[in-house]
Amino acid sequence: MSAPHHDETSRGDGVARGPSAPAAGLRAARDGKVRRRWGGLSGKLLILTVLFVMLSEVLIFVPSVANFRNTWLTDKLTIAGVAASVLVETDMVSPAVQAELLRATGALAVALDEGERRRLIAMVETPGEIDRTVDMGKADAMTSVLESFAILLSSGDGQMRVIGPTQMGIGGRVDIVMPEAKLRNAMWAFSVRILALSLVISAITAALVYLSLRWLLVRPMQRLTRSMARFQASPEDPTLIIAPSRRDDEVGDAEHSLAAMQATLTETLKSRRQLADLGLAVSKINHDLRNLLASAQLFSERLEHVADPTVQRLAPKIIATLDRAVGYTSSVLAYGSAREAPLRRRVVRLDLLVRDVGEVLGLSSDGPVAFENRVEEGAEVEADPEQLFRVLMNLCRNAVQALQQSGSDMLVRRVIVEADCRTAEVAVRVRDTGPGVPPALREKLFRPFQSAARRGGTGLGLAIAAELVRAHGGEISLVERAGPGAEFEIRLPRVMPQDPQNVEGGGETAESGRVSATVDSGR
């Protein structure tokens, strides 16, 4: 089957569409030179404006024609009524008056109907068959409109009879007979004048509305389209972010929203690029690092045969640390991928896990940076022990690095890890006595490459910690507190262990609780 044809012509948004936008289309969109026929927004606005104005004129034309017809007939009846008043006074109308009356009214015959008798006022010839009778005393709006268009659309060859009240209070009704063509011709002449005036009004109104809408809507939309096209060509260039105008309306809101979206996208793409570069660098060194760690494992295993008590005590810890490092080199590339390695949940002795963190970091209660493990002895949590170790390791390392940046020996440098096992969730807190987290970093603490507070930091530690905590179904946050230092809190779901034998590091099954950990700002 042949591949479907993709339409890559320019659409109404000014951006070429299709599987891949051609370079010529992008250049035309950036330069604002996309040519359209009447299908463009400007052409549609002009056509719709003219149509709507003409529709308004038609709605005005219909009652205008009916009103013209009624006025024209009323004028003829008024002239005939004046002649009727003369007839009532003198009982006769001179031939000269009759001729003038027939000329002024265009009638063939004029009569006065007094109810009991009918008196002829003037007549040029004997009228033939009457095709239409109009009683102006009974004319309503709808009847006038219908009869007006009936006359406009007729051939005008017949004769019509018009009846109406007399003027000047003489009583009776005036009855005139005239050719229908006279009224039809007068109405057509009026219609042509109305049409010409409507066209002039439509053209002026359409031009004004078109220019106004183009200035208010079309040109700002074209500016937005050009900005989006330029940004599409190079979304990582911050100079291509649209500069919002000072408009305080919906278009101004759209410009501000577009600028914010472009700025966010630019920063996101920058972070993605850094992640891609990091992944490439890690993939290059991962192989060699594993070989070095394997060699270090072989050397450390020989230490187990040394009889020195200190070596015997430290050798297992060195080997365990190297094992962790080898495991990290195997799983580090899984960070940020669509599919993470599944967690291996166990019931873990939290106090022993925190103790291991302190030993790996080389911390003690009386060292340059004091480390206090205040987790209750025997406290347990259900988690992946290696992943939870990584979380606490990142937090504590950040705290130590922030404390080591403090220059004076008078400053207290302390990292405290404590656990609360009496609530419905397990919460872990780590606290330090450092300078705290700068306000500018608080909103983006857990974003990769954006939360580094010290020179040379990558900002990945907290991002990795947050991802691992979310994988456990928990959350990590910075605790708002008065005074110096920073404090981070990890909340994990509280699950009672099913089998006491699964406890890592030994110990009896205990109620899961809340653990707390605090870290400083060198994240």
PDB file of C-alpha atoms in Angstrom, residues 308-423:
ATOM      1  CA  ASP A 308      44.903  -6.945  62.711  1.00  0.00           C
ATOM      2  CA  PRO A 309      41.621  -6.330  64.665  1.00  0.00           C
ATOM      3  CA  THR A 310      41.064  -2.935  63.070  1.00  0.00           C
ATOM      4  CA  VAL A 311      41.451  -4.426  59.595  1.00  0.00           C
ATOM      5  CA  GLN A 312      39.105  -7.259  60.511  1.00  0.00           C
ATOM      6  CA  ARG A 313      36.505  -4.712  61.631  1.00  0.00           C
ATOM      7  CA  LEU A 314      36.774  -2.423  58.610  1.00  0.00           C
ATOM      8  CA  ALA A 315      37.309  -4.970  55.809  1.00  0.00           C
ATOM      9  CA  PRO A 316      33.623  -6.134  55.646  1.00  0.00           C
ATOM     10  CA  LYS A 317      32.472  -2.538  55.476  1.00  0.00           C
ATOM     11  CA  ILE A 318      34.923  -1.740  52.667  1.00  0.00           C
ATOM     12  CA  ILE A 319      33.768  -4.789  50.733  1.00  0.00           C
ATOM     13  CA  ALA A 320      30.083  -3.877  51.261  1.00  0.00           C
ATOM     14  CA  THR A 321      30.771  -0.322  50.099  1.00  0.00           C
ATOM     15  CA  LEU A 322      32.503  -1.568  46.966  1.00  0.00           C
ATOM     16  CA  ASP A 323      29.598  -3.925  46.291  1.00  0.00           C
ATOM     17  CA  ARG A 324      27.237  -0.976  46.492  1.00  0.00           C
ATOM     18  CA  ALA A 325      29.445   1.002  44.106  1.00  0.00           C
ATOM     19  CA  VAL A 326      29.426  -1.850  41.580  1.00  0.00           C
ATOM     20  CA  GLY A 327      25.643  -2.003  41.849  1.00  0.00           C
ATOM     21  CA  TYR A 328      25.385   1.737  41.243  1.00  0.00           C
ATOM     22  CA  THR A 329      27.464   1.503  38.093  1.00  0.00           C
ATOM     23  CA  SER A 330      25.002  -1.074  36.775  1.00  0.00           C
ATOM     24  CA  SER A 331      21.879   0.939  37.575  1.00  0.00           C
ATOM     25  CA  VAL A 332      22.950   4.569  37.180  1.00  0.00           C
ATOM     26  CA  LEU A 333      21.836   4.715  33.537  1.00  0.00           C
ATOM     27  CA  ALA A 334      18.329   3.722  34.604  1.00  0.00           C
ATOM     28  CA  TYR A 335      17.864   7.178  36.166  1.00  0.00           C
ATOM     29  CA  GLY A 336      15.320   9.168  34.158  1.00  0.00           C
ATOM     30  CA  SER A 337      14.542   6.296  31.786  1.00  0.00           C
ATOM     31  CA  ALA A 338      10.997   5.322  30.939  1.00  0.00           C
ATOM     32  CA  ARG A 339      11.324   2.032  32.835  1.00  0.00           C
ATOM     33  CA  GLU A 340      13.004   1.926  36.218  1.00  0.00           C
ATOM     34  CA  ALA A 341      14.336  -1.215  37.850  1.00  0.00           C
ATOM     35  CA  PRO A 342      11.701  -2.726  40.187  1.00  0.00           C
ATOM     36  CA  LEU A 343      12.102  -2.164  43.899  1.00  0.00           C
ATOM     37  CA  ARG A 344      13.151  -5.054  46.097  1.00  0.00           C
ATOM     38  CA  ARG A 345      11.216  -4.309  49.260  1.00  0.00           C
ATOM     39  CA  ARG A 346      12.408  -5.719  52.559  1.00  0.00           C
ATOM     40  CA  VAL A 347      11.838  -4.894  56.200  1.00  0.00           C
ATOM     41  CA  VAL A 348      14.891  -2.823  57.104  1.00  0.00           C
ATOM     42  CA  ARG A 349      16.408  -1.841  60.445  1.00  0.00           C
ATOM     43  CA  LEU A 350      16.423   1.920  59.960  1.00  0.00           C
ATOM     44  CA  ASP A 351      18.844   2.655  62.799  1.00  0.00           C
ATOM     45  CA  LEU A 352      21.465   0.306  61.335  1.00  0.00           C
ATOM     46  CA  LEU A 353      20.948   1.752  57.837  1.00  0.00           C
ATOM     47  CA  VAL A 354      21.554   5.280  59.164  1.00  0.00           C
ATOM     48  CA  ARG A 355      24.636   4.067  61.021  1.00  0.00           C
ATOM     49  CA  ASP A 356      26.032   2.654  57.741  1.00  0.00           C
ATOM     50  CA  VAL A 357      25.442   6.010  56.048  1.00  0.00           C
ATOM     51  CA  GLY A 358      27.478   7.779  58.717  1.00  0.00           C
ATOM     52  CA  GLU A 359      30.319   5.226  58.511  1.00  0.00           C
ATOM     53  CA  VAL A 360      30.514   5.388  54.691  1.00  0.00           C
ATOM     54  CA  LEU A 361      30.716   9.183  54.906  1.00  0.00           C
ATOM     55  CA  GLY A 362      33.405   8.905  57.588  1.00  0.00           C
ATOM     56  CA  LEU A 363      31.296  10.750  60.171  1.00  0.00           C
ATOM     57  CA  SER A 364      31.276  10.317  63.909  1.00  0.00           C
ATOM     58  CA  SER A 365      29.830  12.031  66.933  1.00  0.00           C
ATOM     59  CA  ASP A 366      33.138  13.786  67.764  1.00  0.00           C
ATOM     60  CA  GLY A 367      34.473  14.530  64.252  1.00  0.00           C
ATOM     61  CA  PRO A 368      34.797  17.936  62.513  1.00  0.00           C
ATOM     62  CA  VAL A 369      31.191  17.415  61.388  1.00  0.00           C
ATOM     63  CA  ALA A 370      29.314  15.727  64.198  1.00  0.00           C
ATOM     64  CA  PHE A 371      26.888  12.974  63.153  1.00  0.00           C
ATOM     65  CA  GLU A 372      24.033  12.063  65.487  1.00  0.00           C
ATOM     66  CA  ASN A 373      21.943   8.974  64.775  1.00  0.00           C
ATOM     67  CA  ARG A 374      18.797   9.602  66.828  1.00  0.00           C
ATOM     68  CA  VAL A 375      16.739   6.858  65.196  1.00  0.00           C
ATOM     69  CA  GLU A 376      15.228   4.655  67.862  1.00  0.00           C
ATOM     70  CA  GLU A 377      17.007   1.333  68.198  1.00  0.00           C
ATOM     71  CA  GLY A 378      15.089  -1.389  66.369  1.00  0.00           C
ATOM     72  CA  ALA A 379      12.999   1.031  64.291  1.00  0.00           C
ATOM     73  CA  GLU A 380      11.862  -0.687  61.089  1.00  0.00           C
ATOM     74  CA  VAL A 381      10.632   0.402  57.672  1.00  0.00           C
ATOM     75  CA  GLU A 382       9.550  -1.542  54.601  1.00  0.00           C
ATOM     76  CA  ALA A 383      11.678  -0.361  51.671  1.00  0.00           C
ATOM     77  CA  ASP A 384      14.391  -1.283  49.221  1.00  0.00           C
ATOM     78  CA  PRO A 385      17.468  -1.084  51.490  1.00  0.00           C
ATOM     79  CA  GLU A 386      19.895  -0.071  48.730  1.00  0.00           C
ATOM     80  CA  GLN A 387      17.626   2.647  47.340  1.00  0.00           C
ATOM     81  CA  LEU A 388      16.771   4.043  50.780  1.00  0.00           C
ATOM     82  CA  PHE A 389      20.517   4.037  51.551  1.00  0.00           C
ATOM     83  CA  ARG A 390      21.097   6.127  48.403  1.00  0.00           C
ATOM     84  CA  VAL A 391      18.432   8.620  49.466  1.00  0.00           C
ATOM     85  CA  LEU A 392      19.884   9.130  52.938  1.00  0.00           C
ATOM     86  CA  MET A 393      23.413   9.130  51.545  1.00  0.00           C
ATOM     87  CA  ASN A 394      22.589  11.981  49.136  1.00  0.00           C
ATOM     88  CA  LEU A 395      20.871  14.030  51.824  1.00  0.00           C
ATOM     89  CA  CYS A 396      23.624  13.575  54.400  1.00  0.00           C
ATOM     90  CA  ARG A 397      26.410  14.192  51.887  1.00  0.00           C
ATOM     91  CA  ASN A 398      24.754  17.453  50.831  1.00  0.00           C
ATOM     92  CA  ALA A 399      24.503  18.507  54.472  1.00  0.00           C
ATOM     93  CA  VAL A 400      28.168  17.704  55.132  1.00  0.00           C
ATOM     94  CA  GLN A 401      29.313  19.621  52.044  1.00  0.00           C
ATOM     95  CA  ALA A 402      27.275  22.653  53.087  1.00  0.00           C
ATOM     96  CA  LEU A 403      28.712  22.537  56.607  1.00  0.00           C
ATOM     97  CA  GLN A 404      32.288  22.195  55.344  1.00  0.00           C
ATOM     98  CA  GLN A 405      31.948  25.450  53.409  1.00  0.00           C
ATOM     99  CA  SER A 406      31.632  27.337  56.691  1.00  0.00           C
ATOM    100  CA  GLY A 407      34.999  28.944  57.403  1.00  0.00           C
ATOM    101  CA  SER A 408      35.094  29.657  61.146  1.00  0.00           C
ATOM    102  CA  ASP A 409      36.009  26.970  63.713  1.00  0.00           C
ATOM    103  CA  MET A 410      33.553  28.548  66.157  1.00  0.00           C
ATOM    104  CA  LEU A 411      30.597  27.355  64.110  1.00  0.00           C
ATOM    105  CA  VAL A 412      28.814  24.188  65.191  1.00  0.00           C
ATOM    106  CA  ARG A 413      28.766  21.602  62.421  1.00  0.00           C
ATOM    107  CA  ARG A 414      26.227  18.864  63.110  1.00  0.00           C
ATOM    108  CA  VAL A 415      24.046  16.511  61.044  1.00  0.00           C
ATOM    109  CA  ILE A 416      21.144  14.850  62.845  1.00  0.00           C
ATOM    110  CA  VAL A 417      19.063  11.951  61.539  1.00  0.00           C
ATOM    111  CA  GLU A 418      16.004  11.037  63.573  1.00  0.00           C
ATOM    112  CA  ALA A 419      12.931   8.861  63.203  1.00  0.00           C
ATOM    113  CA  ASP A 420       9.370   9.108  64.481  1.00  0.00           C
ATOM    114  CA  CYS A 421       7.712   5.675  64.609  1.00  0.00           C
ATOM    115  CA  ARG A 422       4.466   6.665  66.299  1.00  0.00           C
ATOM    116  CA  THR A 423       2.386   8.019  63.388  1.00  0.00           C
TER     117      THR A 423
END
